Tab-separated table of C-alpha atoms in Angstrom:
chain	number	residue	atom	x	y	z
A	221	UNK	CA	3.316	10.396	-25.913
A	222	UNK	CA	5.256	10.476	-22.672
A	223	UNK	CA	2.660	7.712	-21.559
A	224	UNK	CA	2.910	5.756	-24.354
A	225	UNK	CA	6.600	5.572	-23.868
A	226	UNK	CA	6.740	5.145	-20.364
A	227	UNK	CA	3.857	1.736	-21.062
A	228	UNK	CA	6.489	0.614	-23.720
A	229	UNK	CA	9.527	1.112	-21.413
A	230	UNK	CA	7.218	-1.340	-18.826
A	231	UNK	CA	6.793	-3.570	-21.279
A	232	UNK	CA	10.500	-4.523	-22.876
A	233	UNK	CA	11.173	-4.701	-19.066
A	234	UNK	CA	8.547	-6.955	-18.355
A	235	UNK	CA	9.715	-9.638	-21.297
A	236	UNK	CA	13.676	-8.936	-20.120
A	237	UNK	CA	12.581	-10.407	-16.691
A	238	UNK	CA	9.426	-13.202	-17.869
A	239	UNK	CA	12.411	-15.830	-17.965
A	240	UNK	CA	13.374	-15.403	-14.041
A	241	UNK	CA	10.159	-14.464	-12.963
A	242	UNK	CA	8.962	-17.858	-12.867
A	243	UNK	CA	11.208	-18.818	-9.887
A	244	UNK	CA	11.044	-15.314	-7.906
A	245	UNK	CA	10.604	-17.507	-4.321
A	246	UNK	CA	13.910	-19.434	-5.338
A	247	UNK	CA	15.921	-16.421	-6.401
A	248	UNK	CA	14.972	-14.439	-2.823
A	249	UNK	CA	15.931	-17.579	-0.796
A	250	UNK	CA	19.122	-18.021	-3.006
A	251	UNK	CA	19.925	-13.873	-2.574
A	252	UNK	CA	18.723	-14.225	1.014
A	253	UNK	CA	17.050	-10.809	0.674
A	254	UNK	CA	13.967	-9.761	-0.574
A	255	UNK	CA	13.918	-6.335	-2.635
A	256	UNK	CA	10.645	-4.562	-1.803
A	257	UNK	CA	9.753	-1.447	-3.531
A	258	UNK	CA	8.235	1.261	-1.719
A	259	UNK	CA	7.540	4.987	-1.472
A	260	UNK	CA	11.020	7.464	-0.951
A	261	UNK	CA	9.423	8.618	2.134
A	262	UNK	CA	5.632	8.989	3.094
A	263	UNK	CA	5.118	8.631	6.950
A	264	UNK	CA	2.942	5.848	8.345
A	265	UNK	CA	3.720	4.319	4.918
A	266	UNK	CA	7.065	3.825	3.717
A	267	UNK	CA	9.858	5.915	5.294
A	268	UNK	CA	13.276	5.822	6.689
A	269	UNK	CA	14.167	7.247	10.503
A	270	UNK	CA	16.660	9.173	11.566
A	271	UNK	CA	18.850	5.852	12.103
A	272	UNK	CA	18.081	5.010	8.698
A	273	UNK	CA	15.907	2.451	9.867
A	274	UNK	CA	12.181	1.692	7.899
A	275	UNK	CA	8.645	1.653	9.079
A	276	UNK	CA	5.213	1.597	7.965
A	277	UNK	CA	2.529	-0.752	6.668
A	278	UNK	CA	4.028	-1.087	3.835
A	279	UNK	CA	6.997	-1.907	5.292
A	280	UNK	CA	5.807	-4.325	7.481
A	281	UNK	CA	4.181	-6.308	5.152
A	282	UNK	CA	7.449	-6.637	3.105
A	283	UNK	CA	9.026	-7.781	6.176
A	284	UNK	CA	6.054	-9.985	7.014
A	285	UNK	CA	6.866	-11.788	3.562
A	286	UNK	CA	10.510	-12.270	4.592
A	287	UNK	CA	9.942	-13.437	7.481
A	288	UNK	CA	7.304	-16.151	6.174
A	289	UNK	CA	10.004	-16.994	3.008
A	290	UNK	CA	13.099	-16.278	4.529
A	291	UNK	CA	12.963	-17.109	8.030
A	292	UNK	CA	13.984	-13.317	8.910
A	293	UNK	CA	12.065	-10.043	8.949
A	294	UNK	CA	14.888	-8.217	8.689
A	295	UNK	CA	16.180	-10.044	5.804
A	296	UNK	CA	15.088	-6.635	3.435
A	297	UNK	CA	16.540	-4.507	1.205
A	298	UNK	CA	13.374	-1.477	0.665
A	299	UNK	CA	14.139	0.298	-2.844
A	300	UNK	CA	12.389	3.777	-2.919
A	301	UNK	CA	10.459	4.010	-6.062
A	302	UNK	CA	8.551	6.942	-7.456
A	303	UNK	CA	5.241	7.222	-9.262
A	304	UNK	CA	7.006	7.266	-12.446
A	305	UNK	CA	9.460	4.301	-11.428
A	306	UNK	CA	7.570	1.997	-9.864
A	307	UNK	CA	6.278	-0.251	-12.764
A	308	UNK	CA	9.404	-0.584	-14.226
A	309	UNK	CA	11.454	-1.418	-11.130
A	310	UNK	CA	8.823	-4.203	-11.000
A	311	UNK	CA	8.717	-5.482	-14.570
A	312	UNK	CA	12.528	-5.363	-14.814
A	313	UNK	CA	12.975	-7.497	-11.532
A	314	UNK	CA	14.847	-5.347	-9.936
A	315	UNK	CA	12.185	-5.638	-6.849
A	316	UNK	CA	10.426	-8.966	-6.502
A	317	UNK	CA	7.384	-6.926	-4.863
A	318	UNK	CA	5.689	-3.920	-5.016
A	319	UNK	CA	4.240	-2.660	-1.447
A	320	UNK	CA	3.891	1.586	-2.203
A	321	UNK	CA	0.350	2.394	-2.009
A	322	UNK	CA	-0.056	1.251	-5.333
A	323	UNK	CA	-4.418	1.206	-6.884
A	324	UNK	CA	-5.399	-1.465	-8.508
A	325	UNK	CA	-6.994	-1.006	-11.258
A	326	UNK	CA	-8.285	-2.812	-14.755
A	327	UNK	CA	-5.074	-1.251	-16.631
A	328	UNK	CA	-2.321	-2.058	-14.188
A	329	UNK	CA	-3.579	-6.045	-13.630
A	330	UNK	CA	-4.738	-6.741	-17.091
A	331	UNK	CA	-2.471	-4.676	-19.676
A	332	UNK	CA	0.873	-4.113	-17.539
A	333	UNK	CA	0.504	-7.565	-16.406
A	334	UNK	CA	0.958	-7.365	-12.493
A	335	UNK	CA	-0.754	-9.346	-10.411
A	336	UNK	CA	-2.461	-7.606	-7.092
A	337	UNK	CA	-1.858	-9.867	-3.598
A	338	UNK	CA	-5.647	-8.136	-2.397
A	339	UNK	CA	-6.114	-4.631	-1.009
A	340	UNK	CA	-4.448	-3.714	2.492
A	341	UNK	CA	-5.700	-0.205	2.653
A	342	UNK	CA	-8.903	0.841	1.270
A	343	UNK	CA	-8.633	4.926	0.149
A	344	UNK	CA	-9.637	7.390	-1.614
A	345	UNK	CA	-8.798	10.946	-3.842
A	346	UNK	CA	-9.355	14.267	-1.800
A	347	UNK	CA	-7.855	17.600	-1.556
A	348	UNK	CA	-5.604	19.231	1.036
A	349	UNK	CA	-5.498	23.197	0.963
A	350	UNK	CA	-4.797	25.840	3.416
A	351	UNK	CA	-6.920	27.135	5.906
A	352	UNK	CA	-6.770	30.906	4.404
A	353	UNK	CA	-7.894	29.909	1.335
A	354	UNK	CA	-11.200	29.600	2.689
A	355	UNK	CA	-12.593	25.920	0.273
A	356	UNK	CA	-15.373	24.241	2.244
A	357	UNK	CA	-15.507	21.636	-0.580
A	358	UNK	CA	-14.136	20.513	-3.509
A	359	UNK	CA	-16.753	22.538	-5.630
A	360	UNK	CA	-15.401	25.911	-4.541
A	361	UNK	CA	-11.994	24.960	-6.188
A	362	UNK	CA	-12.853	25.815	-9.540
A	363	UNK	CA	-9.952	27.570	-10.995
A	364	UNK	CA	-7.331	26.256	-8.744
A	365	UNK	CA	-3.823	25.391	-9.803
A	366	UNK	CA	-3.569	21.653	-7.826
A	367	UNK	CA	-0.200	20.077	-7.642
A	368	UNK	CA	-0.602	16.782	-8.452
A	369	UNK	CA	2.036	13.503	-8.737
A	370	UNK	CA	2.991	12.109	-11.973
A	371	UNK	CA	2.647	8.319	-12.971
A	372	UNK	CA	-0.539	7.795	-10.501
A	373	UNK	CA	-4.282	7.835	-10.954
A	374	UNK	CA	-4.838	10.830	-9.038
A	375	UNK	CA	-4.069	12.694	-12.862
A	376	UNK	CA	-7.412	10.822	-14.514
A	377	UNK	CA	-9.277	11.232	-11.421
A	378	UNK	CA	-8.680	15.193	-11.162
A	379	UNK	CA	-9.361	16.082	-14.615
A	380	UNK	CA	-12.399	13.755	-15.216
A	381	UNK	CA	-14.145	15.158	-11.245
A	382	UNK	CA	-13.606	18.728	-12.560
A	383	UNK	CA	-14.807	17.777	-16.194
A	384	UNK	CA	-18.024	16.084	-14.910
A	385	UNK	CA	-18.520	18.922	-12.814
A	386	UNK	CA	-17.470	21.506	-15.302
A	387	UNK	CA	-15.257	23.355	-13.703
A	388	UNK	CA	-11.580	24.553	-14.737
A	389	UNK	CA	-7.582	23.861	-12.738
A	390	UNK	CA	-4.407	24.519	-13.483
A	391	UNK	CA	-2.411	20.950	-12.857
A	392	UNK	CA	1.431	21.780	-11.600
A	393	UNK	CA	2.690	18.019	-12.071
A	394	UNK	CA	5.593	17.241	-9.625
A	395	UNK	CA	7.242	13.475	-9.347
A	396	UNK	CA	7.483	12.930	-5.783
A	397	UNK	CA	5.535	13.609	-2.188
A	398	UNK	CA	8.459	15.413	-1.035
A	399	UNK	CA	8.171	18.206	-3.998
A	400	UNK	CA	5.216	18.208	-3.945
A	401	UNK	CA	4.999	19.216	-0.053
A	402	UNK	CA	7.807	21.897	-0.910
A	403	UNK	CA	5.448	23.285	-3.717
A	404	UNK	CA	2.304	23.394	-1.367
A	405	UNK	CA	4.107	25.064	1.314
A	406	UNK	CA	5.642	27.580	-0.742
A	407	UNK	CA	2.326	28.624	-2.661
A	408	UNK	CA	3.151	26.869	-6.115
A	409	UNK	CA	-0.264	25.450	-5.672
A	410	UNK	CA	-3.730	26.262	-4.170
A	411	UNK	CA	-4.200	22.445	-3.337
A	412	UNK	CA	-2.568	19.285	-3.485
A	413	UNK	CA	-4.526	16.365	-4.455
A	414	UNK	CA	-3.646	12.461	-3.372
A	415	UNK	CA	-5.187	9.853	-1.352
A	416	UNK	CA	-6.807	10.837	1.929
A	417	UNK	CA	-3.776	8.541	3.794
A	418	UNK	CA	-1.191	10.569	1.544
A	419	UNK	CA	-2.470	13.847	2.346
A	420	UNK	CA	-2.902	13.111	6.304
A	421	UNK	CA	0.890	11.242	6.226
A	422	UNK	CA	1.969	14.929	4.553
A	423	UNK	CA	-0.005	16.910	6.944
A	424	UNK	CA	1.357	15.437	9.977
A	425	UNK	CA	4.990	16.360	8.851
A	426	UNK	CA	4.016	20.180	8.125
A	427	UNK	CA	5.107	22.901	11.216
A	428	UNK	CA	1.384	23.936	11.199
A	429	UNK	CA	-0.641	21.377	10.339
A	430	UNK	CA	-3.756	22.832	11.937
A	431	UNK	CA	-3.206	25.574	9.594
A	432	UNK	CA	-4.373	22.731	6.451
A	433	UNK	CA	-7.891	21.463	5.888
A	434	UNK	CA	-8.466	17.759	4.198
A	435	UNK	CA	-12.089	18.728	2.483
A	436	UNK	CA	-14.653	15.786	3.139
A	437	UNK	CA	-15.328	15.113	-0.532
A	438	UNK	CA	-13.665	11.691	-1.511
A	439	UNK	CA	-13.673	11.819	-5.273
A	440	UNK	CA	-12.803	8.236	-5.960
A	441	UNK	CA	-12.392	4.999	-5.497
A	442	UNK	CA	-8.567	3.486	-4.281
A	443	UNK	CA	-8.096	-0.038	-3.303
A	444	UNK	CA	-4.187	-0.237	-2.618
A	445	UNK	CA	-2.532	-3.080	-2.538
A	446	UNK	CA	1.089	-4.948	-2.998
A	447	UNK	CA	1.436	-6.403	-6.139
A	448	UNK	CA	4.103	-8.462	-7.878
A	449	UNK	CA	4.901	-9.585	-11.586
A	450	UNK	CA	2.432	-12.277	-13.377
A	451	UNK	CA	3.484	-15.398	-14.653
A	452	UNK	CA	4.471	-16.682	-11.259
A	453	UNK	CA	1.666	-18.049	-9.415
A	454	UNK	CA	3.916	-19.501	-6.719
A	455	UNK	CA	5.309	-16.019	-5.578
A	456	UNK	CA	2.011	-14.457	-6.116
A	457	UNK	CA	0.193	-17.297	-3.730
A	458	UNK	CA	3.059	-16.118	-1.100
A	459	UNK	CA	2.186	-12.444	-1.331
A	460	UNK	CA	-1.603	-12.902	-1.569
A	461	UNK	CA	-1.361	-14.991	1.593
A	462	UNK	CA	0.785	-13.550	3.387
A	463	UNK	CA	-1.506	-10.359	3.251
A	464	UNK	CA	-4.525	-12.837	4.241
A	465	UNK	CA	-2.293	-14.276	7.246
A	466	UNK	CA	-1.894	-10.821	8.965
A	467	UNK	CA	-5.671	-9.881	8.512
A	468	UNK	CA	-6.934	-12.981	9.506
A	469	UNK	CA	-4.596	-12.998	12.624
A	470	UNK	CA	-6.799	-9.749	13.565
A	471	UNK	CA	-9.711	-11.573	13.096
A	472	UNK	CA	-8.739	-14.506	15.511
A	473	UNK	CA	-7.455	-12.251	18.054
A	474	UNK	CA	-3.748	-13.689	17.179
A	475	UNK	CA	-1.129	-10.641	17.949
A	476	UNK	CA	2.914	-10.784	18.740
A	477	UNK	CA	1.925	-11.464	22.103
A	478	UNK	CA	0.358	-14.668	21.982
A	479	UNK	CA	1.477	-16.394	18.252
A	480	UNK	CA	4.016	-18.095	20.217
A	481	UNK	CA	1.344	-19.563	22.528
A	482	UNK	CA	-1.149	-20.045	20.561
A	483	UNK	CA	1.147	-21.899	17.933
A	484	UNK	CA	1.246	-24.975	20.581
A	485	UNK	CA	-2.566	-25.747	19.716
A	486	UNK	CA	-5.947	-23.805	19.934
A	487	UNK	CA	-9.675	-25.450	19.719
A	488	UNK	CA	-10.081	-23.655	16.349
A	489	UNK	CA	-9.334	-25.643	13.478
A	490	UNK	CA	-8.508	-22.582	11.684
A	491	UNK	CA	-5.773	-21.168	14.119
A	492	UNK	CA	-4.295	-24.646	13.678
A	493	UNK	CA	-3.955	-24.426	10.266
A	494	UNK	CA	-2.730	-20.893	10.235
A	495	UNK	CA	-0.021	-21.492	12.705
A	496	UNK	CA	0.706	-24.644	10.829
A	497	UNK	CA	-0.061	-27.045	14.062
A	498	UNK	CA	-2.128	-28.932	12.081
A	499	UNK	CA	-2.516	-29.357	7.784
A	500	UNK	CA	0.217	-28.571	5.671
A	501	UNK	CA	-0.626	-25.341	4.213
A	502	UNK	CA	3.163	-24.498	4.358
A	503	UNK	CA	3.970	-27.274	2.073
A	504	UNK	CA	1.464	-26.464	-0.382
A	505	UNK	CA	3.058	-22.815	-0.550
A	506	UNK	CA	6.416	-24.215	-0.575
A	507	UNK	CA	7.114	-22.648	2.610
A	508	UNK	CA	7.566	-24.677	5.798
A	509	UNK	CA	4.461	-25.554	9.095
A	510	UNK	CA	5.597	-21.855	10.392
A	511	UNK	CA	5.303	-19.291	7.822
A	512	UNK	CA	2.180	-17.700	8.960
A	513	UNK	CA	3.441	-17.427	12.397
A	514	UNK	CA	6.601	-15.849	11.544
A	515	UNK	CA	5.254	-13.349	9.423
A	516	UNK	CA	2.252	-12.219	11.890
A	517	UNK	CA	5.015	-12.320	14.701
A	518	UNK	CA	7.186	-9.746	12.622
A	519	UNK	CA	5.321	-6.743	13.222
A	520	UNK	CA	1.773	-8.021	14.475
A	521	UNK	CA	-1.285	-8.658	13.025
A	522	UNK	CA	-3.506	-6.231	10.642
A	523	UNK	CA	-4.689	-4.043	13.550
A	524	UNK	CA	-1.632	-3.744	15.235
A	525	UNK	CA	0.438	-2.887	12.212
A	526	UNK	CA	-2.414	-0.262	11.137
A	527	UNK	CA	-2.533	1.228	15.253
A	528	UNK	CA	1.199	1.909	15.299
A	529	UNK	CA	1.849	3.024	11.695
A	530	UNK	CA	-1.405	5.720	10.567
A	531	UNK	CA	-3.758	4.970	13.591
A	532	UNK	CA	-5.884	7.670	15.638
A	533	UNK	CA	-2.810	7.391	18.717
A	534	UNK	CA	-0.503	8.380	15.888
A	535	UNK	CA	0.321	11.997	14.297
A	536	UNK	CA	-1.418	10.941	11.354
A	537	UNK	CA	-4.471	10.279	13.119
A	538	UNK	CA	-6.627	7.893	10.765
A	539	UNK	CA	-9.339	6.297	12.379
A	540	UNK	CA	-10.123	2.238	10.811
A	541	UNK	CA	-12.893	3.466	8.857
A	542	UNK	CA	-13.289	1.404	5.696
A	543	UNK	CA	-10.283	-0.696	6.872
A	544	UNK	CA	-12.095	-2.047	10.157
A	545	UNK	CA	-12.612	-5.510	10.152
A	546	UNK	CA	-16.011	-6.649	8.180
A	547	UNK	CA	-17.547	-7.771	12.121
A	548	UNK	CA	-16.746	-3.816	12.803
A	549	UNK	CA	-18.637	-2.118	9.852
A	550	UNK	CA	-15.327	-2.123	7.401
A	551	UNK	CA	-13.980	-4.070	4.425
A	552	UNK	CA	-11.144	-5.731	6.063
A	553	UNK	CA	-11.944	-9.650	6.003
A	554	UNK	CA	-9.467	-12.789	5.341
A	555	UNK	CA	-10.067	-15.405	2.618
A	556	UNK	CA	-10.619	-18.690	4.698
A	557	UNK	CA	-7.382	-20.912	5.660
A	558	UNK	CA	-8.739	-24.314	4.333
């Protein structure tokens, strides 16, 4: 029932805003802000500093997108969201993008109507528990009581892994990463269960982390992505290539210390039309020759964002695994600018 309800609740929303979603680029350039939704506060991710400033991958794709739409990267207002939120703050309009570590999945594109801009981290569902408890892998949790976050697809995942493998939990449901941590810590739970990048962003935050284990078994399948409302293909064009922009910047070697160089002319045809020295790509998004350039010049290209956000020289520690570039054995790999 409380599903049902919540899908319903998405839905009104979703009609309330169809009338102005058709013009979401117009209404950001007229506000002069873009309102990205994000996570309340998961490190390497989406998460405030001390100075109240935000940072993460996340993050700097929504500030990627304003800088490409609005001329200025700072030109963002981030709205925390949680699981439970996050739909409806999107459907409503009250952000014009999603960028919170969000799955795509059949029932989120198709029956909430939400259209994905691609995947910018590829993940997956595993467990985090203590060292004392002594759990080599996920079969030896049988019996566990697993806090788990409400509104995400971590829930299905969990009870259809221990179903298959016919084995028993107790679920303690909690509505945000930062109970959830509070409920690990203090012993409410024998595990918590999230993405891999969740549980290492956690981790990394804990007095001890040496003293937690993130078991090897990946127990699913999580493409996340930013995502925006459908029935707006203009806006959704902006997002979806903006994304490509930064990833293909990687794969030309393009970073924040040479766009402004290589914007004056390469021998690729491609750069060219990236940096908008020669086509009119711009034009055809409704954005001007230097979109691309702005946005990869915000806070660097794929790699760069990914090395100073979650990478191995960070406390998070995640090496490019399935989110290497396709040359370098990952999944990571532009659509072509032509």
């Amino acid at each position: 029932m409380k599903m049902t309800i919540a899908l319903a609740a998405i839905a009104a929303a979703t009609l309330t805003a169809g009338a102005a979603s058709a013009g979401t680029m117009a209404d950001v350039q007229a506000r002069g802000k873009l309102n990205c939704g994000v996570t309340g506060g998961q490190a390497g991710f989406s998460a405030p500093d001390a100075s109240g400033v935000w940072h993460g991958m996340d993050v700097a794709y929504c500030r990627a997108v304003a800088a490409a739409v609005l001329k200025d990267p700072n030109a963002v207002t981030f709205v925390p969201t949680t699981g439970q939120t996050r739909f409806t703050a999107l459907a409503s309009g009250e952000v014009d993008i999603l960028s919170r570590t969000t799955t795509w999945t059949f029932s989120r594109d198709v029956d909430l109507k939400f259209s994905f801009a691609g995947v910018n981290f590829y993940d997956g569902q595993t467990f985090m528990v203590p060292k004392a408890l002594g759990a080599k892998t996920a079969k030896d949790l049988d019996g566990a009581t697993i806090c788990i976050q409400t509104g995400t697809t971590t829930e299905l995942n969990l009870a259809e892994y221990f179903r298959k493998n016919d084995m028993t939990y107790e679920p303690v449901p909690v509505e945000n990463n930062a109970d959830i941590q509070q409920k690990y810590l203090a012993g409410a739970c024998d595990v918590y269960t999230s993405d891999g990048s969740d549980l290492a962003s956690t981790r990394s935050s804990f007095k001890d982390p040496q003293e937690h284990i993130i078991l090897a078994d990946v127990i699913s399948k999580e493409p996340l992505g930013p995502l925006v409302r459908q029935g707006d293909d203009q806006w959704a064009d902006v997002a979806r290539w903006t994304l490509n922009a930064l990833i293909a910047a990687e794969e030309f070697g393009i970073t924040t210390e040479n766009v402004e160089k290589l914007s004056a002319g390469t021998d690729n045809p491609e750069i060219n039309r990236l940096l908008g020295k020669e086509g009119n790509l711009g034009e055809q998004l409704g954005l001007d020759a230097a979109w691309a350039k702005r946005a990869i010049a915000a806070e660097g290209n794929y790699g760069e964002i990914f090395a100073r956000n979650v990478g191995e020289k960070t406390p998070i520690g995640l090496a490019r695994g399935q989110n290497a570039l396709w040359e370098q054995g990952g999944l990571m790999y532009a659509v072509p600018f032509r």
